[in-house]
PDB file of C-alpha atoms in Angstrom:
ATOM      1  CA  UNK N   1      65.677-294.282-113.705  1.00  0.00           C
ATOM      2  CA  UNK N   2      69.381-292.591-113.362  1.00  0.00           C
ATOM      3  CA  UNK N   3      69.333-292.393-117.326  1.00  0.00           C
ATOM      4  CA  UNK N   4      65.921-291.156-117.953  1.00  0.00           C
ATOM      5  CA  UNK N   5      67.006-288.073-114.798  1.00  0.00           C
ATOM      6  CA  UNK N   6      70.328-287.585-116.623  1.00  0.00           C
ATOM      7  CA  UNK N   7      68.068-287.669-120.374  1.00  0.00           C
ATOM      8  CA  UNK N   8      65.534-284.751-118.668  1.00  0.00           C
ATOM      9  CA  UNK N   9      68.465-282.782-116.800  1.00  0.00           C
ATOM     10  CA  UNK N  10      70.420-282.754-121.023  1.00  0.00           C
ATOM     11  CA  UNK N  11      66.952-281.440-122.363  1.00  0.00           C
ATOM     12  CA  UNK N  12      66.331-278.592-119.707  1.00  0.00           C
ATOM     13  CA  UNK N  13      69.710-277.259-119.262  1.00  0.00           C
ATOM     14  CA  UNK N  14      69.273-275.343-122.820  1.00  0.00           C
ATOM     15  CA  UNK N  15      66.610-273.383-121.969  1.00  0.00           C
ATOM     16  CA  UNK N  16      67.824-273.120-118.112  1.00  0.00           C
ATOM     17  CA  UNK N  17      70.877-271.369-119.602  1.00  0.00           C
ATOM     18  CA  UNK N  18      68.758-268.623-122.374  1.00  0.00           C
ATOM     19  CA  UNK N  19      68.923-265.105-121.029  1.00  0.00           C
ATOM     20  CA  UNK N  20      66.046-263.680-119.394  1.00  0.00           C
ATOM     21  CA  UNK N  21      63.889-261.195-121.715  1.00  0.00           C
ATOM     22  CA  UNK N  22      65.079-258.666-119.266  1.00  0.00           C
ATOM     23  CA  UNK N  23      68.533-258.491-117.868  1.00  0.00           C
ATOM     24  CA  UNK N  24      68.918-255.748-114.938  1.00  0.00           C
ATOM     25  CA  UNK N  25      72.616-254.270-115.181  1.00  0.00           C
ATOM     26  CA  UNK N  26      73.252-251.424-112.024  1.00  0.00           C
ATOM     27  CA  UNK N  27      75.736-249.190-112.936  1.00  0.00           C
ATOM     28  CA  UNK N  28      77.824-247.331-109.729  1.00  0.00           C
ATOM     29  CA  UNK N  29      79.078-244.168-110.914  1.00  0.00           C
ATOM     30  CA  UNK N  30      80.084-240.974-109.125  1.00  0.00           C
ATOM     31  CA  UNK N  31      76.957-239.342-109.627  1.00  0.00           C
ATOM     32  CA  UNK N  32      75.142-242.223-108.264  1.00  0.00           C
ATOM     33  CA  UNK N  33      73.827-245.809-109.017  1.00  0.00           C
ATOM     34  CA  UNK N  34      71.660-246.738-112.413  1.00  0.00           C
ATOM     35  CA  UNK N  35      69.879-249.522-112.930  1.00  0.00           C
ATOM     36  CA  UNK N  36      68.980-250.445-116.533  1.00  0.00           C
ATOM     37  CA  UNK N  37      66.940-253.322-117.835  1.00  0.00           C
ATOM     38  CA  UNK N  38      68.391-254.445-121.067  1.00  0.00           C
ATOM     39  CA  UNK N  39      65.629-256.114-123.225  1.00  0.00           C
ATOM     40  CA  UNK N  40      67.142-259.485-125.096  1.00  0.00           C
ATOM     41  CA  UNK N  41      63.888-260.283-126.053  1.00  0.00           C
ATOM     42  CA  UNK N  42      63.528-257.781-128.637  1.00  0.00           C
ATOM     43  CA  UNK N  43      67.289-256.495-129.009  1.00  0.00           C
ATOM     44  CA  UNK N  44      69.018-259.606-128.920  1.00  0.00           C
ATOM     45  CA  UNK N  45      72.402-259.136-130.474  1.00  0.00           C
ATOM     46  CA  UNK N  46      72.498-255.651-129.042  1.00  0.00           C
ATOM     47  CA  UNK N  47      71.624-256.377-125.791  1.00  0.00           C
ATOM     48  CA  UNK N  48      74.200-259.164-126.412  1.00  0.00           C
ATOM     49  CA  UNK N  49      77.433-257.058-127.349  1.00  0.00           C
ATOM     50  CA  UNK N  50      76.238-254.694-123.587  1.00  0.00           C
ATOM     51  CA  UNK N  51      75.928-258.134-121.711  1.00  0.00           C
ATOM     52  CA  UNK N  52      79.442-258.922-122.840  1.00  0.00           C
ATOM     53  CA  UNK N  53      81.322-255.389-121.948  1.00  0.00           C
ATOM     54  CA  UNK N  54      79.388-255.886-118.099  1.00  0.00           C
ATOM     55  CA  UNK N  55      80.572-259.531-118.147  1.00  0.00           C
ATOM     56  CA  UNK N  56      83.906-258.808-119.255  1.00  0.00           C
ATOM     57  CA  UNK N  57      84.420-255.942-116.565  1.00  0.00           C
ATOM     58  CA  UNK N  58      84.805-253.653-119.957  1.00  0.00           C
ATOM     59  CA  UNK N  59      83.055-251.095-118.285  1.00  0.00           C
ATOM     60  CA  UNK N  60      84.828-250.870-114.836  1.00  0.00           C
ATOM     61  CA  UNK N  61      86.733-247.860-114.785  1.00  0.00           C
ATOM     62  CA  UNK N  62      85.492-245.952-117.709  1.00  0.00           C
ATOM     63  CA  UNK N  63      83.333-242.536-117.529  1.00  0.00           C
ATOM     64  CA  UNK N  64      80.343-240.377-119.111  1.00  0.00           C
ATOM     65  CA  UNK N  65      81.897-237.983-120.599  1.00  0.00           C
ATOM     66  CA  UNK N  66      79.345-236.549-123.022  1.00  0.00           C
ATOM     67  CA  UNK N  67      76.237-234.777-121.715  1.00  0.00           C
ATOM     68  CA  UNK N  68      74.341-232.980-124.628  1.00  0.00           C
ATOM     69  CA  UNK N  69      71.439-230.848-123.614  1.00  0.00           C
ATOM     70  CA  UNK N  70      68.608-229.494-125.377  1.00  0.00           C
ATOM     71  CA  UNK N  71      68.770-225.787-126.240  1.00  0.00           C
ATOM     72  CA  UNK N  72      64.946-226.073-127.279  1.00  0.00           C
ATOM     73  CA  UNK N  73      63.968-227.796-124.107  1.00  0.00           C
ATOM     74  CA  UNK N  74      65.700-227.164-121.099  1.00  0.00           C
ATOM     75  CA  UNK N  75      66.321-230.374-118.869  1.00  0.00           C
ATOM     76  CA  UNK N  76      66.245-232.625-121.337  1.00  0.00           C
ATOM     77  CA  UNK N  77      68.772-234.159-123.960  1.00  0.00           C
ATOM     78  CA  UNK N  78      71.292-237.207-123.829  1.00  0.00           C
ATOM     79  CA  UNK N  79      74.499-238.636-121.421  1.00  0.00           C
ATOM     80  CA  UNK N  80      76.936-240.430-123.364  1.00  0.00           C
ATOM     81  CA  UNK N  81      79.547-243.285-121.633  1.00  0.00           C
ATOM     82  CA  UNK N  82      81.468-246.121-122.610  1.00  0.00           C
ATOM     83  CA  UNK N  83      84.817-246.993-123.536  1.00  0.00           C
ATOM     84  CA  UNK N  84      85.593-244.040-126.097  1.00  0.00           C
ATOM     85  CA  UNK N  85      88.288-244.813-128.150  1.00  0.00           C
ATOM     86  CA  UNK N  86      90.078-247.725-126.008  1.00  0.00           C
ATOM     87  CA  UNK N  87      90.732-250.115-128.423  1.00  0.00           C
ATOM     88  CA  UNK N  88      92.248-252.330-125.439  1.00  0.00           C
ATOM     89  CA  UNK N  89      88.697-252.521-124.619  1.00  0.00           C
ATOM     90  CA  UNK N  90      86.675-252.786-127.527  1.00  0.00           C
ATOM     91  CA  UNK N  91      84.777-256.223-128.354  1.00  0.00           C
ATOM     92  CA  UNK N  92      84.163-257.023-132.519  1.00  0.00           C
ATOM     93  CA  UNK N  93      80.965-255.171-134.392  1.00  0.00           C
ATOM     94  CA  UNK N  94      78.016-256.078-134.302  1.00  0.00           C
ATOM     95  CA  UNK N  95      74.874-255.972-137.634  1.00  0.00           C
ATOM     96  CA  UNK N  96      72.579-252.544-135.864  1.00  0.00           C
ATOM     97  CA  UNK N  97      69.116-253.793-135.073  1.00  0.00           C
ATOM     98  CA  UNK N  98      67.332-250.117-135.767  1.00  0.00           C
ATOM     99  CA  UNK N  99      64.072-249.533-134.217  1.00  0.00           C
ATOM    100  CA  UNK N 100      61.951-250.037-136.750  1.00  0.00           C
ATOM    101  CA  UNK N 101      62.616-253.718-136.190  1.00  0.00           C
ATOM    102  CA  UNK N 102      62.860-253.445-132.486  1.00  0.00           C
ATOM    103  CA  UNK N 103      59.802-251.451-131.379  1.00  0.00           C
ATOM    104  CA  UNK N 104      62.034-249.849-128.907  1.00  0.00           C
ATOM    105  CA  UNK N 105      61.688-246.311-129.753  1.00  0.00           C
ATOM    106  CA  UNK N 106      63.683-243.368-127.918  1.00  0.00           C
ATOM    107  CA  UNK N 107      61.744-242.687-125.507  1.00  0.00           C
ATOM    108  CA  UNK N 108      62.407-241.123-121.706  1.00  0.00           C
ATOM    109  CA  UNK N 109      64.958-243.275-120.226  1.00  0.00           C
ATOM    110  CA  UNK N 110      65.942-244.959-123.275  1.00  0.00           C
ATOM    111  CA  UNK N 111      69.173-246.747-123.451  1.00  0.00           C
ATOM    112  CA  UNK N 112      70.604-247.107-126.180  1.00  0.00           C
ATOM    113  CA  UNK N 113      74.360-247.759-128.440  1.00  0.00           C
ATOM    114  CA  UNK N 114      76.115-244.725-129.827  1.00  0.00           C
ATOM    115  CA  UNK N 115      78.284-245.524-132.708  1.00  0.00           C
ATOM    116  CA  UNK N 116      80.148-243.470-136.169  1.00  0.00           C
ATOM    117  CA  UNK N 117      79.009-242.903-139.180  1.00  0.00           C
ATOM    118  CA  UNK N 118      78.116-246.111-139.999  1.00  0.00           C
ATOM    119  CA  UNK N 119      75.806-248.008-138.511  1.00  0.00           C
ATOM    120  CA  UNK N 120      78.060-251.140-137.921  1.00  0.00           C
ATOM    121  CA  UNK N 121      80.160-248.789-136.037  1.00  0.00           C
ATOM    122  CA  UNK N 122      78.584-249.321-132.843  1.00  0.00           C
ATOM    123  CA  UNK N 123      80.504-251.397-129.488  1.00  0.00           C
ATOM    124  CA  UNK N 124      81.213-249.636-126.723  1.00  0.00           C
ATOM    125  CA  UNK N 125      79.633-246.843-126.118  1.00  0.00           C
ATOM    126  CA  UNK N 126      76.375-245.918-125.210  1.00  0.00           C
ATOM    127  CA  UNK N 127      73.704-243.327-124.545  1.00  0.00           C
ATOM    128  CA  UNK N 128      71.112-242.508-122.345  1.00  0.00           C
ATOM    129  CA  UNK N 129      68.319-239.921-123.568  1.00  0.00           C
ATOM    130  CA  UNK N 130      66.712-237.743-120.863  1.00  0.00           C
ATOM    131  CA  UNK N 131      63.025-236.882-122.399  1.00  0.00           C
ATOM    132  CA  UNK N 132      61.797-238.206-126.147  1.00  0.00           C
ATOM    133  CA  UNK N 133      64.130-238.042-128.790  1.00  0.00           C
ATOM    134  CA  UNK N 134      62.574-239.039-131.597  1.00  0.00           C
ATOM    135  CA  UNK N 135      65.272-237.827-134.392  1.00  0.00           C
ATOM    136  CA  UNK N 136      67.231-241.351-133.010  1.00  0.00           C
ATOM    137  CA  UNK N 137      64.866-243.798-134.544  1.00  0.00           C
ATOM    138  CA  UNK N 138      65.333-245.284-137.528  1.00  0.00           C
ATOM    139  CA  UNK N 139      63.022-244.108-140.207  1.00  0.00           C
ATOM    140  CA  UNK N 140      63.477-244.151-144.164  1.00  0.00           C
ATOM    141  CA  UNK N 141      67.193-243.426-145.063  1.00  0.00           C
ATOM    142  CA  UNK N 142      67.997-242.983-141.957  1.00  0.00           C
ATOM    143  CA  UNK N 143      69.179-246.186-140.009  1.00  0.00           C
ATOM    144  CA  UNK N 144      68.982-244.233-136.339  1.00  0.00           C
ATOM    145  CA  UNK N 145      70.553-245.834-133.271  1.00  0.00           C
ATOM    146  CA  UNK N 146      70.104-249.156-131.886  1.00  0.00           C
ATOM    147  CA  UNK N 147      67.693-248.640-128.813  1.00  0.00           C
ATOM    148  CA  UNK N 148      67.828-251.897-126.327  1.00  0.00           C
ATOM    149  CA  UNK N 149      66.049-250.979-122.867  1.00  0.00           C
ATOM    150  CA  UNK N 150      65.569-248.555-120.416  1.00  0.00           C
ATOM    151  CA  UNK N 151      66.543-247.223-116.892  1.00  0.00           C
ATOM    152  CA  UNK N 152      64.092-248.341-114.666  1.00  0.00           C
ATOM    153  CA  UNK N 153      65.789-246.529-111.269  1.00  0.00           C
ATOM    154  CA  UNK N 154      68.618-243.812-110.978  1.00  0.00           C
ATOM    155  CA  UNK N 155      67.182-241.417-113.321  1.00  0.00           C
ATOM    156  CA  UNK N 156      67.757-238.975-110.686  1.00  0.00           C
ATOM    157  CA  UNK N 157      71.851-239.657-111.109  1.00  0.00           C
ATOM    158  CA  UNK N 158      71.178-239.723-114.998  1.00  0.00           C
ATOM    159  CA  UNK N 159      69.832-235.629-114.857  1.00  0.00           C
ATOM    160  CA  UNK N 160      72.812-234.640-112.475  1.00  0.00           C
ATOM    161  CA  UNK N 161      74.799-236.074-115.297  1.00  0.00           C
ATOM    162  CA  UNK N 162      73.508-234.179-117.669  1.00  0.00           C
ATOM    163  CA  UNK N 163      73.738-231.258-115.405  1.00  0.00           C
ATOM    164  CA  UNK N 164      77.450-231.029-114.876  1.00  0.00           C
ATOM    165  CA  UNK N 165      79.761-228.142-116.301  1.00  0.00           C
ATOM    166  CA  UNK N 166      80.951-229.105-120.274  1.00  0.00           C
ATOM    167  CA  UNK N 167      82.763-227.533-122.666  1.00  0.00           C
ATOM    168  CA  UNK N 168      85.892-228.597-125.513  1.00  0.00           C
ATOM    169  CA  UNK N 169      84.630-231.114-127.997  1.00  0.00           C
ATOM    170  CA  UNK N 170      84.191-230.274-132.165  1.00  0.00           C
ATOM    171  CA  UNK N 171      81.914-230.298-134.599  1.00  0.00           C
ATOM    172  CA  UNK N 172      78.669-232.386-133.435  1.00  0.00           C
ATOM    173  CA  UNK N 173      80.300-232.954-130.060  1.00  0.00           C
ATOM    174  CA  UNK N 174      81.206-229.141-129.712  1.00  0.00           C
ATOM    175  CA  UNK N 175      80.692-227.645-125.988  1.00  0.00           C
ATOM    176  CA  UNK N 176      79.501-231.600-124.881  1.00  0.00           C
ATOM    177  CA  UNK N 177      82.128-233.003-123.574  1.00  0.00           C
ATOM    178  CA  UNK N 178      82.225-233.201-119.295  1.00  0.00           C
ATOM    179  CA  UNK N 179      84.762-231.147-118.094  1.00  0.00           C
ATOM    180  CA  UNK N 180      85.349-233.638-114.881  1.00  0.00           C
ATOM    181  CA  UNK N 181      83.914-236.855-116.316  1.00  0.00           C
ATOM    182  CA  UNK N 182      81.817-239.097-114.469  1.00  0.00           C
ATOM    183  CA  UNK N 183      83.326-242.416-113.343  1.00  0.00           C
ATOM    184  CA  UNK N 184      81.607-245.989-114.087  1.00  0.00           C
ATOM    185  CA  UNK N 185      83.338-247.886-110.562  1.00  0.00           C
ATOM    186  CA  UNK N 186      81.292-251.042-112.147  1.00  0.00           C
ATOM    187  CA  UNK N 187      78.767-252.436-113.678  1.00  0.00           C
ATOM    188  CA  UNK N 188      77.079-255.156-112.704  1.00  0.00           C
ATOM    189  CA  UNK N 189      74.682-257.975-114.435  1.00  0.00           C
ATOM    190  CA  UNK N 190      71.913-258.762-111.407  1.00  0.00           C
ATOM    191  CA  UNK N 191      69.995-261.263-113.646  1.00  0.00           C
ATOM    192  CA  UNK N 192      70.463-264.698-116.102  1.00  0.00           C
ATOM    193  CA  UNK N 193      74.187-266.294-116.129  1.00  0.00           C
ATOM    194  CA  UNK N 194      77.099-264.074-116.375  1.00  0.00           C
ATOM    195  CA  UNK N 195      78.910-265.237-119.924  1.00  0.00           C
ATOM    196  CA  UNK N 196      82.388-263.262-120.476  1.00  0.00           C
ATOM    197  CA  UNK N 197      84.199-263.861-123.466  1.00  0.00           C
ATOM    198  CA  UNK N 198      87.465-264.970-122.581  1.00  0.00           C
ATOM    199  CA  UNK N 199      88.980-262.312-125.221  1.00  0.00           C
ATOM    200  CA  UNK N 200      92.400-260.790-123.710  1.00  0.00           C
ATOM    201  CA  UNK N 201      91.425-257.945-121.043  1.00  0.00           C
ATOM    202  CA  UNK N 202      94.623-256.119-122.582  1.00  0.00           C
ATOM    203  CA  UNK N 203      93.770-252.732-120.067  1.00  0.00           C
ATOM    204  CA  UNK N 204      94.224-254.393-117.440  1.00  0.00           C
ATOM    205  CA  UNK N 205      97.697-255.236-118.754  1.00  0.00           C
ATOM    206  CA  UNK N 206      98.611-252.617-120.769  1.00  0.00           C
ATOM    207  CA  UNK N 207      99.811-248.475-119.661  1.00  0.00           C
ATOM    208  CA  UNK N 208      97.200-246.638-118.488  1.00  0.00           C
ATOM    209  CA  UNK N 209      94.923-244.018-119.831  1.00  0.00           C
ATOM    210  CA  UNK N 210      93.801-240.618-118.511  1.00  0.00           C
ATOM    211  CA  UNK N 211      89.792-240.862-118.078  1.00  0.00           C
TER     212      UNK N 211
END
């Protein structure tokens, strides 16, 4: 009987351990909290490389900083945060899941992972769009950005982000970038098993940067 309870508990403890298709992440900020569900169902290794920056504490102490409205439609546009261009911070590339094989279009309240010119350049940063923005999914030549859930409370926080005072920045970022960016205290995973990834945590260790 004790080997045939030790034989089940081996069997179940794979699928006890698989993330959740939906992993809620709050974010405290200075604007206010955000909660985001992060879909691993149909963004896996996207949803993945977020889960690990939250697990990691990658995201403690960084800011939105970007906040690019809409000149055609007022109220509406994108908030940009992350990690910038901390390399102390930054976790290896990931392959970019676009949404034509997610489904998960940019939509209202869509979350999703900024990156550069290439599309492997994604890690950690992301965006959060504010109203439809349709000219982010992938569609032929054109890879788009890799979309991977939504916020489901704190949009309020989200549109006095993208309300704040801006200016500086070039070329696509020009007159975007938050004068007094908006701190990330924390982010926290409130579903599944936290996994971090044991990689060096070389801010915490290393001089400090301005926000």
């Amino acid at each position: 009987m004790k080997l045939l309870s030790l034989a089940i508990f081996a069997l179940a403890t794979p699928a006890a351990a698989q993330e959740p298709a939906k992993v809620r992440v709050r974010l405290e900020t200075s604007a206010g909290p955000i909660l985001i569900a992060v879909d691993t169902k149909r963004a896996p290794a996207t949803a993945k490389n977020f889960l690990a920056y939250v697990d990691d504490g990658r995201f403690d102490g960084v800011t939105f900083y970007r906040a690019a409205r809409s000149k055609r439609t007022p109220g509406t546009g994108f908030v940009q945060g992350g990690i910038r261009t901390d390399a102390r911070r930054i976790l290896p590339p990931f392959p970019l899941e676009p949404t034509s094989k997610t489904g998960i279009r940019h939509l209202d309240a869509t979350i999703s992972m900024a990156r550069g010119a290439t599309p492997e350049a994604a890690g950690g940063n992301f965006f959060i769009t504010i109203g439809p923005a349709p000219s982010m999914d992938a569609r032929r030549d054109y890879p788009g950005y890799a979309a991977f859930g939504r916020v489901i409370g704190g949009m309020d926080a989200v549109k006095r982000i993208l309300a704040v005072k801006t200016g500086g920045g070039f070329d696509a970022f020009r007159g975007q970038m938050i004068l007094k960016p908006i701190r990330i205290t924390r982010a926290v995973r409130l579903d599944g098993v936290k996994r971090p990834t044991k990689l060096p945590r070389m801010w915490l260790t290393g001089p400090k940067r301005a926000p």
